[in-house]
PDB file of C-alpha atoms in Angstrom:
ATOM      1  CA  MET A   1      54.319  38.114  14.408  1.00 47.00           C
ATOM      2  CA  LYS A   2      50.597  38.444  15.826  1.00 50.00           C
ATOM      3  CA  ILE A   3      50.012  40.480  12.488  1.00 53.00           C
ATOM      4  CA  VAL A   4      51.280  37.673  10.409  1.00 43.00           C
ATOM      5  CA  ARG A   5      49.178  35.209  11.972  1.00 51.00           C
ATOM      6  CA  LEU A   6      46.326  37.326  11.745  1.00 45.00           C
ATOM      7  CA  LEU A   7      46.820  37.774   8.313  1.00 45.00           C
ATOM      8  CA  LEU A   8      47.206  33.957   7.891  1.00 45.00           C
ATOM      9  CA  MET A   9      43.994  33.226   9.405  1.00 49.00           C
ATOM     10  CA  CYS A  10      42.185  35.640   7.532  1.00 45.00           C
ATOM     11  CA  LEU A  11      43.583  33.901   4.485  1.00 43.00           C
ATOM     12  CA  ILE A  12      42.447  30.533   5.399  1.00 42.00           C
ATOM     13  CA  CYS A  13      38.911  31.791   6.003  1.00 46.00           C
ATOM     14  CA  LEU A  14      38.725  33.158   2.524  1.00 43.00           C
ATOM     15  CA  SER A  15      40.178  30.143   0.872  1.00 41.00           C
ATOM     16  CA  CYS A  16      37.733  28.014   3.085  1.00 43.00           C
ATOM     17  CA  LYS A  17      34.809  30.297   1.830  1.00 44.00           C
ATOM     18  CA  SER A  18      35.834  30.489  -1.848  1.00 42.00           C
ATOM     19  CA  GLN A  19      36.029  26.350  -1.690  1.00 48.00           C
ATOM     20  CA  THR A  20      32.401  26.061  -0.595  1.00 77.00           C
ATOM     21  CA  LYS A  21      31.154  23.845  -3.313  1.00 91.00           C
ATOM     22  CA  LYS A  22      27.585  24.778  -4.793  1.00 98.00           C
ATOM     23  CA  MET A  23      25.219  22.052  -4.966  1.00 99.00           C
ATOM     24  CA  ASN A  24      25.619  21.410  -8.707  1.00 99.00           C
ATOM     25  CA  GLY A  25      22.471  19.103  -8.944  1.00 99.00           C
ATOM     26  CA  ILE A  26      20.415  17.124 -11.213  1.00 99.00           C
ATOM     27  CA  SER A  27      16.511  16.092 -10.613  1.00 99.00           C
ATOM     28  CA  PHE A  28      16.811  12.189 -11.322  1.00 99.00           C
ATOM     29  CA  VAL A  29      13.614  10.393 -12.847  1.00 98.00           C
ATOM     30  CA  ALA A  30      12.411   7.642 -11.331  1.00 97.00           C
ATOM     31  CA  SER A  31      12.158   4.427 -13.362  1.00 97.00           C
ATOM     32  CA  PRO A  32      10.726   1.095 -13.184  1.00 97.00           C
ATOM     33  CA  GLU A  33      13.912  -0.610 -12.700  1.00 97.00           C
ATOM     34  CA  LYS A  34      17.079  -0.776 -10.743  1.00 98.00           C
ATOM     35  CA  ILE A  35      20.122   1.754 -11.542  1.00 98.00           C
ATOM     36  CA  ASN A  36      23.935   0.765 -11.647  1.00 98.00           C
ATOM     37  CA  HIS A  37      27.066   2.649 -12.605  1.00 97.00           C
ATOM     38  CA  LYS A  38      26.075   3.085 -16.314  1.00 98.00           C
ATOM     39  CA  HIS A  39      23.251   5.101 -15.393  1.00 98.00           C
ATOM     40  CA  ILE A  40      25.349   7.358 -13.256  1.00 98.00           C
ATOM     41  CA  SER A  41      28.289   7.790 -15.624  1.00 98.00           C
ATOM     42  CA  PRO A  42      26.359  10.519 -17.691  1.00 98.00           C
ATOM     43  CA  ILE A  43      25.806  12.433 -14.553  1.00 99.00           C
ATOM     44  CA  LEU A  44      29.403  12.262 -13.263  1.00 98.00           C
ATOM     45  CA  LYS A  45      30.305  13.410 -16.669  1.00 98.00           C
ATOM     46  CA  VAL A  46      28.411  16.608 -16.367  1.00 98.00           C
ATOM     47  CA  SER A  47      30.502  17.215 -13.003  1.00 98.00           C
ATOM     48  CA  ALA A  48      27.069  17.202 -10.976  1.00 99.00           C
ATOM     49  CA  ASN A  49      27.909  16.464  -7.352  1.00 99.00           C
ATOM     50  CA  TYR A  50      24.229  16.121  -6.103  1.00 99.00           C
ATOM     51  CA  VAL A  51      21.066  14.379  -7.354  1.00 99.00           C
ATOM     52  CA  ALA A  52      17.521  15.119  -6.108  1.00 99.00           C
ATOM     53  CA  LEU A  53      15.645  11.376  -5.655  1.00 99.00           C
ATOM     54  CA  MET A  54      11.898  11.552  -5.607  1.00 99.00           C
ATOM     55  CA  PRO A  55       9.604   9.371  -3.960  1.00 98.00           C
ATOM     56  CA  PHE A  56       5.940   9.574  -5.172  1.00 98.00           C
ATOM     57  CA  GLY A  57       2.626   9.777  -3.061  1.00 98.00           C
ATOM     58  CA  PHE A  58      -0.490   9.918  -5.389  1.00 98.00           C
ATOM     59  CA  ILE A  59      -4.374  11.392  -4.432  1.00 98.00           C
ATOM     60  CA  LYS A  60      -7.462  11.140  -6.448  1.00 96.00           C
ATOM     61  CA  ASP A  61      -8.197  14.826  -6.705  1.00 97.00           C
ATOM     62  CA  LEU A  62      -7.601  18.188  -5.218  1.00 98.00           C
ATOM     63  CA  SER A  63      -9.746  17.567  -2.204  1.00 97.00           C
ATOM     64  CA  SER A  64      -9.065  13.898  -1.678  1.00 97.00           C
ATOM     65  CA  PRO A  65      -7.139  13.404   1.615  1.00 98.00           C
ATOM     66  CA  LYS A  66      -5.664  10.127   1.252  1.00 98.00           C
ATOM     67  CA  ILE A  67      -2.056  10.120  -0.188  1.00 98.00           C
ATOM     68  CA  ILE A  68      -0.998   6.465  -1.519  1.00 98.00           C
ATOM     69  CA  HIS A  69       2.255   5.500  -1.841  1.00 98.00           C
ATOM     70  CA  ASN A  70       4.938   2.786  -1.758  1.00 96.00           C
ATOM     71  CA  THR A  71       2.932   0.120  -3.211  1.00 95.00           C
ATOM     72  CA  ASN A  72       3.736  -2.553  -5.789  1.00 92.00           C
ATOM     73  CA  ARG A  73       1.671  -0.593  -8.441  1.00 92.00           C
ATOM     74  CA  GLN A  74       4.327   2.131  -8.526  1.00 96.00           C
ATOM     75  CA  TRP A  75       7.397   2.376 -10.527  1.00 97.00           C
ATOM     76  CA  PHE A  76      10.465   0.995  -8.456  1.00 98.00           C
ATOM     77  CA  GLY A  77      12.128   4.069  -8.307  1.00 98.00           C
ATOM     78  CA  GLU A  78       9.271   5.981  -6.665  1.00 98.00           C
ATOM     79  CA  THR A  79       9.241   3.534  -3.803  1.00 98.00           C
ATOM     80  CA  GLU A  80      10.914   3.131  -0.517  1.00 98.00           C
ATOM     81  CA  LYS A  81      12.893   0.353  -1.725  1.00 98.00           C
ATOM     82  CA  GLY A  82      13.901   2.038  -4.964  1.00 98.00           C
ATOM     83  CA  ILE A  83      15.053   5.361  -3.256  1.00 99.00           C
ATOM     84  CA  VAL A  84      17.341   3.260  -0.920  1.00 99.00           C
ATOM     85  CA  GLN A  85      18.613   1.466  -4.149  1.00 99.00           C
ATOM     86  CA  TYR A  86      19.110   4.676  -6.050  1.00 99.00           C
ATOM     87  CA  GLY A  87      20.689   6.366  -3.091  1.00 99.00           C
ATOM     88  CA  LYS A  88      23.229   3.766  -2.064  1.00 99.00           C
ATOM     89  CA  GLU A  89      24.109   3.551  -5.993  1.00 99.00           C
ATOM     90  CA  PHE A  90      24.712   7.302  -6.047  1.00 99.00           C
ATOM     91  CA  THR A  91      26.677   7.214  -2.808  1.00 99.00           C
ATOM     92  CA  LYS A  92      29.244   4.931  -4.323  1.00 98.00           C
ATOM     93  CA  SER A  93      30.052   7.161  -7.051  1.00 98.00           C
ATOM     94  CA  ASN A  94      30.679  10.154  -4.104  1.00 98.00           C
ATOM     95  CA  ILE A  95      27.420  12.071  -5.579  1.00 99.00           C
ATOM     96  CA  LYS A  96      25.408  13.419  -2.468  1.00 99.00           C
ATOM     97  CA  LEU A  97      21.540  13.093  -1.868  1.00 99.00           C
ATOM     98  CA  MET A  98      18.627  15.153  -1.565  1.00 99.00           C
ATOM     99  CA  ILE A  99      15.554  13.280  -0.814  1.00 99.00           C
ATOM    100  CA  LYS A 100      12.388  14.953  -2.235  1.00 99.00           C
ATOM    101  CA  PRO A 101       9.133  13.447  -1.707  1.00 99.00           C
ATOM    102  CA  GLN A 102       6.400  14.671  -4.103  1.00 98.00           C
ATOM    103  CA  ILE A 103       2.896  14.446  -4.660  1.00 98.00           C
ATOM    104  CA  TRP A 104       1.039  13.398  -7.851  1.00 98.00           C
ATOM    105  CA  VAL A 105      -2.765  14.343  -8.228  1.00 97.00           C
ATOM    106  CA  TRP A 106      -4.949  12.322 -10.724  1.00 90.00           C
ATOM    107  CA  LYS A 107      -4.937  14.009 -14.101  1.00 86.00           C
ATOM    108  CA  GLY A 108      -1.683  15.922 -13.168  1.00 90.00           C
ATOM    109  CA  GLU A 109      -3.642  18.782 -11.478  1.00 95.00           C
ATOM    110  CA  PHE A 110      -1.207  21.464  -9.777  1.00 96.00           C
ATOM    111  CA  THR A 111      -0.434  20.179  -6.297  1.00 98.00           C
ATOM    112  CA  GLY A 112      -0.304  23.808  -4.960  1.00 98.00           C
ATOM    113  CA  ASP A 113      -4.368  23.910  -5.270  1.00 98.00           C
ATOM    114  CA  ILE A 114      -4.833  20.799  -3.099  1.00 98.00           C
ATOM    115  CA  LYS A 115      -7.391  21.874  -0.282  1.00 98.00           C
ATOM    116  CA  MET A 116      -9.747  20.078   1.789  1.00 98.00           C
ATOM    117  CA  GLU A 117     -13.392  20.785   2.338  1.00 97.00           C
ATOM    118  CA  SER A 118     -13.664  19.931   6.135  1.00 98.00           C
ATOM    119  CA  GLU A 119     -11.762  20.013   9.058  1.00 98.00           C
ATOM    120  CA  LYS A 120     -12.212  16.294   9.233  1.00 98.00           C
ATOM    121  CA  ASP A 121     -10.776  15.884   5.823  1.00 99.00           C
ATOM    122  CA  TRP A 122      -7.819  18.446   6.997  1.00 99.00           C
ATOM    123  CA  LYS A 123      -7.062  16.096   9.536  1.00 99.00           C
ATOM    124  CA  ILE A 124      -6.957  12.794   7.527  1.00 99.00           C
ATOM    125  CA  LEU A 125      -4.604  14.747   5.131  1.00 99.00           C
ATOM    126  CA  GLU A 126      -2.308  15.782   8.028  1.00 99.00           C
ATOM    127  CA  ASP A 127      -2.193  12.536   9.433  1.00 99.00           C
ATOM    128  CA  SER A 128      -1.732  10.673   5.814  1.00 99.00           C
ATOM    129  CA  TYR A 129       0.930  13.327   4.782  1.00 99.00           C
ATOM    130  CA  SER A 130       2.705  12.717   8.092  1.00 99.00           C
ATOM    131  CA  GLU A 131       3.016   8.893   7.313  1.00 99.00           C
ATOM    132  CA  PHE A 132       4.128   9.887   4.057  1.00 99.00           C
ATOM    133  CA  ILE A 133       6.775  12.230   4.733  1.00 99.00           C
ATOM    134  CA  LEU A 134       8.105  10.247   7.966  1.00 99.00           C
ATOM    135  CA  THR A 135       8.415   7.415   6.080  1.00 99.00           C
ATOM    136  CA  TYR A 136      11.065   9.266   3.781  1.00 99.00           C
ATOM    137  CA  ALA A 137      12.825  11.182   6.619  1.00 99.00           C
ATOM    138  CA  LYS A 138      13.711   7.766   7.577  1.00 99.00           C
ATOM    139  CA  THR A 139      15.086   6.705   4.634  1.00 99.00           C
ATOM    140  CA  ALA A 140      16.804   9.869   4.205  1.00 99.00           C
ATOM    141  CA  GLN A 141      18.318   9.353   7.505  1.00 99.00           C
ATOM    142  CA  GLU A 142      19.470   5.712   6.715  1.00 99.00           C
ATOM    143  CA  LEU A 143      20.863   6.910   3.313  1.00 99.00           C
ATOM    144  CA  LYS A 144      22.776   9.721   5.220  1.00 99.00           C
ATOM    145  CA  ALA A 145      21.372  12.169   2.514  1.00 99.00           C
ATOM    146  CA  ALA A 146      22.667  15.748   2.492  1.00 99.00           C
ATOM    147  CA  VAL A 147      19.475  17.352   2.405  1.00 99.00           C
ATOM    148  CA  PHE A 148      15.839  16.555   2.680  1.00 99.00           C
ATOM    149  CA  CYS A 149      12.787  18.254   1.264  1.00 99.00           C
ATOM    150  CA  ILE A 150       9.620  18.104   3.428  1.00 99.00           C
ATOM    151  CA  GLY A 151       7.205  19.263   0.527  1.00 99.00           C
ATOM    152  CA  THR A 152       6.757  20.170  -2.821  1.00 99.00           C
ATOM    153  CA  GLU A 153       4.646  22.824  -3.919  1.00 99.00           C
ATOM    154  CA  LEU A 154       1.787  22.805  -1.453  1.00 99.00           C
ATOM    155  CA  GLU A 155       0.807  26.404  -1.130  1.00 98.00           C
ATOM    156  CA  ASN A 156      -2.889  26.030  -0.076  1.00 98.00           C
ATOM    157  CA  PHE A 157      -1.974  23.195   2.349  1.00 99.00           C
ATOM    158  CA  VAL A 158       0.986  25.295   3.679  1.00 99.00           C
ATOM    159  CA  ILE A 159      -1.181  28.457   4.073  1.00 98.00           C
ATOM    160  CA  ASN A 160      -4.094  26.873   5.861  1.00 98.00           C
ATOM    161  CA  ARG A 161      -2.395  24.593   8.120  1.00 98.00           C
ATOM    162  CA  PRO A 162       0.401  26.411   9.500  1.00 98.00           C
ATOM    163  CA  LEU A 163       0.478  24.793  12.837  1.00 98.00           C
ATOM    164  CA  PHE A 164       0.605  21.421  11.579  1.00 99.00           C
ATOM    165  CA  TRP A 165       3.681  22.322   9.583  1.00 99.00           C
ATOM    166  CA  GLN A 166       5.447  23.592  12.269  1.00 98.00           C
ATOM    167  CA  ALA A 167       4.852  20.729  14.177  1.00 99.00           C
ATOM    168  CA  LEU A 168       5.833  18.390  11.191  1.00 99.00           C
ATOM    169  CA  VAL A 169       9.286  20.064  10.981  1.00 99.00           C
ATOM    170  CA  LYS A 170       9.832  19.068  14.619  1.00 98.00           C
ATOM    171  CA  LYS A 171       8.825  15.435  13.938  1.00 99.00           C
ATOM    172  CA  ILE A 172      11.038  15.491  11.034  1.00 99.00           C
ATOM    173  CA  ARG A 173      14.276  16.977  12.809  1.00 99.00           C
ATOM    174  CA  ALA A 174      13.725  14.266  15.524  1.00 99.00           C
ATOM    175  CA  ILE A 175      14.318  11.493  12.888  1.00 98.00           C
ATOM    176  CA  TYR A 176      16.749  13.044  10.165  1.00 99.00           C
ATOM    177  CA  LYS A 177      19.627  14.774  11.300  1.00 98.00           C
ATOM    178  CA  GLY A 178      20.591  16.411   7.871  1.00 99.00           C
ATOM    179  CA  LYS A 179      19.713  19.817   6.433  1.00 99.00           C
ATOM    180  CA  LEU A 180      15.897  20.646   5.749  1.00 99.00           C
ATOM    181  CA  THR A 181      14.340  22.824   2.855  1.00 99.00           C
ATOM    182  CA  TYR A 182      10.866  22.869   1.201  1.00 99.00           C
ATOM    183  CA  ALA A 183      10.482  23.431  -2.448  1.00 99.00           C
ATOM    184  CA  ALA A 184       7.987  26.607  -2.889  1.00 99.00           C
ATOM    185  CA  ASN A 185       6.769  27.249  -6.578  1.00 98.00           C
ATOM    186  CA  TRP A 186       8.267  30.410  -7.865  1.00 98.00           C
ATOM    187  CA  ASP A 187       5.118  32.304  -6.999  1.00 97.00           C
ATOM    188  CA  GLU A 188       4.909  31.033  -3.521  1.00 98.00           C
ATOM    189  CA  TYR A 189       8.092  31.381  -1.716  1.00 98.00           C
ATOM    190  CA  LYS A 190       7.507  34.858  -0.340  1.00 98.00           C
ATOM    191  CA  ARG A 191       4.370  33.516   1.834  1.00 97.00           C
ATOM    192  CA  VAL A 192       6.044  30.305   3.315  1.00 98.00           C
ATOM    193  CA  PRO A 193       5.821  30.909   7.060  1.00 97.00           C
ATOM    194  CA  PHE A 194       8.072  28.185   8.126  1.00 98.00           C
ATOM    195  CA  TRP A 195      11.731  29.237   6.474  1.00 99.00           C
ATOM    196  CA  GLY A 196      12.920  29.991   9.940  1.00 98.00           C
ATOM    197  CA  GLN A 197      12.720  26.239  11.224  1.00 98.00           C
ATOM    198  CA  LEU A 198      14.411  25.243   7.820  1.00 99.00           C
ATOM    199  CA  ASP A 199      18.224  25.317   6.636  1.00 99.00           C
ATOM    200  CA  TYR A 200      17.471  26.597   2.994  1.00 99.00           C
ATOM    201  CA  ILE A 201      14.822  28.612   1.124  1.00 99.00           C
ATOM    202  CA  GLY A 202      13.934  26.220  -1.368  1.00 99.00           C
ATOM    203  CA  ILE A 203      12.521  27.615  -4.634  1.00 99.00           C
ATOM    204  CA  ASP A 204      11.155  25.649  -7.616  1.00 99.00           C
ATOM    205  CA  ALA A 205      12.698  28.539 -10.115  1.00 99.00           C
ATOM    206  CA  TYR A 206      10.269  28.685 -12.810  1.00 99.00           C
ATOM    207  CA  PHE A 207      10.062  32.567 -13.044  1.00 98.00           C
ATOM    208  CA  PRO A 208       8.821  34.122 -16.101  1.00 98.00           C
ATOM    209  CA  LEU A 209      12.099  35.867 -17.700  1.00 98.00           C
ATOM    210  CA  SER A 210      11.163  37.224 -21.445  1.00 98.00           C
ATOM    211  CA  THR A 211       8.234  37.237 -23.965  1.00 97.00           C
ATOM    212  CA  LYS A 212      10.557  36.746 -26.981  1.00 97.00           C
ATOM    213  CA  LYS A 213      10.628  33.848 -29.165  1.00 96.00           C
ATOM    214  CA  SER A 214      14.282  33.099 -28.814  1.00 97.00           C
ATOM    215  CA  PRO A 215      16.086  35.581 -26.202  1.00 98.00           C
ATOM    216  CA  SER A 216      19.763  35.883 -26.079  1.00 98.00           C
ATOM    217  CA  LYS A 217      21.658  35.039 -22.796  1.00 98.00           C
ATOM    218  CA  GLU A 218      21.778  38.855 -22.276  1.00 98.00           C
ATOM    219  CA  GLU A 219      17.915  38.959 -22.414  1.00 99.00           C
ATOM    220  CA  PHE A 220      17.351  36.130 -20.088  1.00 99.00           C
ATOM    221  CA  GLU A 221      19.819  37.460 -17.544  1.00 98.00           C
ATOM    222  CA  GLU A 222      17.902  41.044 -17.606  1.00 98.00           C
ATOM    223  CA  GLY A 223      14.800  39.167 -17.081  1.00 99.00           C
ATOM    224  CA  TRP A 224      16.015  37.567 -13.676  1.00 99.00           C
ATOM    225  CA  LEU A 225      17.112  41.136 -12.405  1.00 98.00           C
ATOM    226  CA  VAL A 226      13.455  41.772 -10.689  1.00 98.00           C
ATOM    227  CA  HIS A 227      13.175  38.411  -9.369  1.00 99.00           C
ATOM    228  CA  LYS A 228      16.514  38.166  -7.928  1.00 99.00           C
ATOM    229  CA  LYS A 229      15.907  41.310  -6.055  1.00 98.00           C
ATOM    230  CA  GLU A 230      12.721  39.838  -4.341  1.00 98.00           C
ATOM    231  CA  ILE A 231      14.577  36.510  -3.786  1.00 99.00           C
ATOM    232  CA  GLN A 232      17.408  38.759  -1.926  1.00 98.00           C
ATOM    233  CA  ARG A 233      14.745  40.584   0.046  1.00 98.00           C
ATOM    234  CA  VAL A 234      12.906  37.479   1.466  1.00 98.00           C
ATOM    235  CA  ARG A 235      16.794  35.957   2.056  1.00 98.00           C
ATOM    236  CA  LYS A 236      17.812  38.877   4.018  1.00 98.00           C
ATOM    237  CA  LYS A 237      14.476  38.912   6.055  1.00 97.00           C
ATOM    238  CA  VAL A 238      14.919  35.183   7.221  1.00 97.00           C
ATOM    239  CA  ASN A 239      18.552  34.900   7.216  1.00 98.00           C
ATOM    240  CA  LYS A 240      18.894  31.845   5.166  1.00 98.00           C
ATOM    241  CA  PRO A 241      20.681  30.587   1.987  1.00 99.00           C
ATOM    242  CA  VAL A 242      18.545  30.190  -1.158  1.00 99.00           C
ATOM    243  CA  LEU A 243      18.511  26.611  -2.936  1.00 99.00           C
ATOM    244  CA  PHE A 244      16.844  26.018  -6.102  1.00 99.00           C
ATOM    245  CA  THR A 245      15.136  22.863  -5.717  1.00 99.00           C
ATOM    246  CA  GLU A 246      14.416  22.727  -9.213  1.00 99.00           C
ATOM    247  CA  TYR A 247      15.160  24.764 -12.275  1.00 99.00           C
ATOM    248  CA  GLY A 248      15.291  24.202 -15.821  1.00 98.00           C
ATOM    249  CA  TYR A 249      14.026  24.994 -19.330  1.00 98.00           C
ATOM    250  CA  ARG A 250      12.435  23.251 -22.238  1.00 97.00           C
ATOM    251  CA  SER A 251      14.184  23.383 -25.439  1.00 97.00           C
ATOM    252  CA  VAL A 252      11.290  25.238 -27.408  1.00 96.00           C
ATOM    253  CA  ASP A 253      10.435  28.664 -28.602  1.00 96.00           C
ATOM    254  CA  PHE A 254       9.363  31.116 -25.923  1.00 95.00           C
ATOM    255  CA  THR A 255      10.784  28.891 -23.274  1.00 96.00           C
ATOM    256  CA  GLY A 256      11.196  32.103 -20.931  1.00 97.00           C
ATOM    257  CA  LYS A 257       7.789  33.136 -21.136  1.00 96.00           C
ATOM    258  CA  GLU A 258       6.054  30.504 -18.894  1.00 95.00           C
ATOM    259  CA  PRO A 259       8.953  28.176 -17.860  1.00 96.00           C
ATOM    260  CA  TRP A 260       6.749  25.990 -15.902  1.00 94.00           C
ATOM    261  CA  ASP A 261       4.490  24.963 -18.764  1.00 89.00           C
ATOM    262  CA  SER A 262       5.254  21.270 -19.432  1.00 85.00           C
ATOM    263  CA  ASN A 263       2.007  20.551 -21.829  1.00 78.00           C
ATOM    264  CA  LYS A 264       2.764  17.977 -24.383  1.00 65.00           C
ATOM    265  CA  VAL A 265       1.734  19.988 -27.443  1.00 69.00           C
ATOM    266  CA  ILE A 266       4.273  19.501 -30.034  1.00 63.00           C
ATOM    267  CA  GLU A 267       5.962  22.883 -30.138  1.00 75.00           C
ATOM    268  CA  GLN A 268       8.914  24.177 -32.376  1.00 92.00           C
ATOM    269  CA  VAL A 269      12.307  22.960 -30.944  1.00 96.00           C
ATOM    270  CA  ASN A 270      14.763  25.733 -29.800  1.00 98.00           C
ATOM    271  CA  LEU A 271      18.127  24.357 -28.405  1.00 98.00           C
ATOM    272  CA  GLU A 272      19.517  27.732 -28.294  1.00 98.00           C
ATOM    273  CA  ALA A 273      16.996  29.265 -26.069  1.00 98.00           C
ATOM    274  CA  GLN A 274      17.404  26.258 -23.623  1.00 98.00           C
ATOM    275  CA  LYS A 275      21.150  26.827 -23.628  1.00 99.00           C
ATOM    276  CA  ASN A 276      20.785  30.566 -23.188  1.00 99.00           C
ATOM    277  CA  ALA A 277      18.392  30.205 -20.202  1.00 99.00           C
ATOM    278  CA  THR A 278      20.646  27.877 -18.606  1.00 99.00           C
ATOM    279  CA  GLU A 279      23.720  29.884 -18.900  1.00 99.00           C
ATOM    280  CA  ALA A 280      21.857  32.945 -17.700  1.00 99.00           C
ATOM    281  CA  ILE A 281      20.558  31.423 -14.255  1.00 99.00           C
ATOM    282  CA  TYR A 282      24.135  30.062 -13.706  1.00 99.00           C
ATOM    283  CA  ASN A 283      25.616  33.264 -14.314  1.00 98.00           C
ATOM    284  CA  GLN A 284      23.004  35.307 -12.197  1.00 98.00           C
ATOM    285  CA  PHE A 285      23.180  33.194  -8.977  1.00 99.00           C
ATOM    286  CA  TRP A 286      26.101  30.567  -8.616  1.00 98.00           C
ATOM    287  CA  LYS A 287      28.544  33.481  -8.057  1.00 97.00           C
ATOM    288  CA  GLU A 288      26.708  34.439  -4.909  1.00 98.00           C
ATOM    289  CA  ASP A 289      27.787  33.527  -1.631  1.00 98.00           C
ATOM    290  CA  TRP A 290      24.130  33.270  -0.171  1.00 98.00           C
ATOM    291  CA  PHE A 291      23.155  30.877  -3.062  1.00 99.00           C
ATOM    292  CA  ALA A 292      23.794  27.364  -2.154  1.00 99.00           C
ATOM    293  CA  GLY A 293      23.198  25.854  -5.655  1.00 99.00           C
ATOM    294  CA  GLY A 294      20.386  23.943  -7.512  1.00 99.00           C
ATOM    295  CA  PHE A 295      18.987  20.892  -9.056  1.00 99.00           C
ATOM    296  CA  LEU A 296      18.360  20.916 -12.962  1.00 99.00           C
ATOM    297  CA  TRP A 297      15.013  19.471 -14.007  1.00 98.00           C
ATOM    298  CA  LYS A 298      15.332  16.698 -15.385  1.00 97.00           C
ATOM    299  CA  TRP A 299      17.655  13.770 -16.153  1.00 99.00           C
ATOM    300  CA  PHE A 300      16.327  10.107 -17.233  1.00 98.00           C
ATOM    301  CA  HIS A 301      18.424   7.061 -16.360  1.00 98.00           C
ATOM    302  CA  LYS A 302      18.883   5.847 -20.119  1.00 97.00           C
ATOM    303  CA  HIS A 303      20.949   8.387 -21.239  1.00 98.00           C
ATOM    304  CA  ASN A 304      21.478   7.409 -24.872  1.00 97.00           C
ATOM    305  CA  GLU A 305      17.672   6.943 -25.500  1.00 97.00           C
ATOM    306  CA  VAL A 306      16.279  10.313 -24.355  1.00 98.00           C
ATOM    307  CA  GLY A 307      16.663  14.039 -25.369  1.00 97.00           C
ATOM    308  CA  GLY A 308      18.526  14.791 -28.413  1.00 98.00           C
ATOM    309  CA  GLU A 309      18.376  17.556 -30.903  1.00 94.00           C
ATOM    310  CA  ASN A 310      14.796  16.774 -31.900  1.00 95.00           C
ATOM    311  CA  ASN A 311      13.375  16.841 -28.413  1.00 95.00           C
ATOM    312  CA  ASN A 312      11.549  19.714 -27.021  1.00 95.00           C
ATOM    313  CA  ARG A 313      11.167  18.846 -23.340  1.00 96.00           C
ATOM    314  CA  PHE A 314      12.964  19.906 -20.184  1.00 97.00           C
ATOM    315  CA  THR A 315      15.900  17.361 -20.339  1.00 98.00           C
ATOM    316  CA  PRO A 316      19.320  18.793 -21.387  1.00 98.00           C
ATOM    317  CA  GLN A 317      20.276  15.169 -22.424  1.00 99.00           C
ATOM    318  CA  ASN A 318      21.960  14.877 -25.591  1.00 99.00           C
ATOM    319  CA  LYS A 319      21.597  18.840 -26.286  1.00 99.00           C
ATOM    320  CA  PRO A 320      23.783  21.798 -26.455  1.00 98.00           C
ATOM    321  CA  ALA A 321      22.400  22.662 -23.025  1.00 98.00           C
ATOM    322  CA  GLU A 322      24.331  19.159 -21.675  1.00 98.00           C
ATOM    323  CA  ARG A 323      27.591  20.294 -23.000  1.00 98.00           C
ATOM    324  CA  LEU A 324      27.006  23.901 -21.463  1.00 98.00           C
ATOM    325  CA  LEU A 325      26.134  22.157 -18.194  1.00 98.00           C
ATOM    326  CA  LYS A 326      29.721  20.246 -18.113  1.00 98.00           C
ATOM    327  CA  GLN A 327      31.563  23.435 -18.528  1.00 98.00           C
ATOM    328  CA  LEU A 328      29.378  25.148 -15.824  1.00 98.00           C
ATOM    329  CA  TYR A 329      29.116  22.610 -13.174  1.00 98.00           C
ATOM    330  CA  GLY A 330      32.910  21.824 -13.951  1.00 96.00           C
ATOM    331  CA  LYS A 331      34.163  25.257 -12.877  1.00 89.00           C
TER     332      LYS A 331
END
């Protein structure tokens, strides 16, 4: 009888483990207006169960310490009120939330290069960033968001001010009771010093995979092998699950060469390459028990007016990649 009970318990444990649902996420782009169910319905149709909502703060340049946020000059969806409205609408549809505050540098410069020129400015930046991030930690708690991201691609800030970040995590924990991550750039995640304080190793997963014009799914998967090995090494070292806080590919030729490249130059549309790259990342990671899931970059609220087969941007909307996503997220 004891053996039978033991076997039953083992089966129950295995069943629970197999039923652990990945974060099949979408990065939802802010807009100037409120949203409703018609904007959410296309996301439900691709079987997404999470969305990332992204409030924005703005700085003038890479050495400016003041973050401006939550103003009337911003789009509604980038503000505190907008995040609350969006979050409540998604929650009505049983879609869980990751709140992911981000900074935009004037002229679109890379946030990982933000670096102050004096100790005085570092202190101002720390105070300004704390006010920004704690505002949205409170919002995340109010919305009962499943995940809160404490920063996005801020390598120089993280490396130069480690004690600030350690203290900031404690302040966030005092306000927000859900899971925490940080969105490290694909070439940054190995150097983040505070993974041990968080719940997930967050990676914006724009790893270079292939220099070919139009790689096959198998070629994209082969390109993942070296990166996957390093991700596993870091994961084992800090003993935390991995979350792709962003992932995605433009529908262009050479999309696997520099997947982070979002320049506006008109390039040759390649819908098949986007589809192959999306299927490859899913095949390589979603089967792993140490992998928590990912958030596809990116999705716009007016579904019928974006994307399409002549579009070369990141969105999968109204492209073969959208039909594929429905299959993958629906598994």
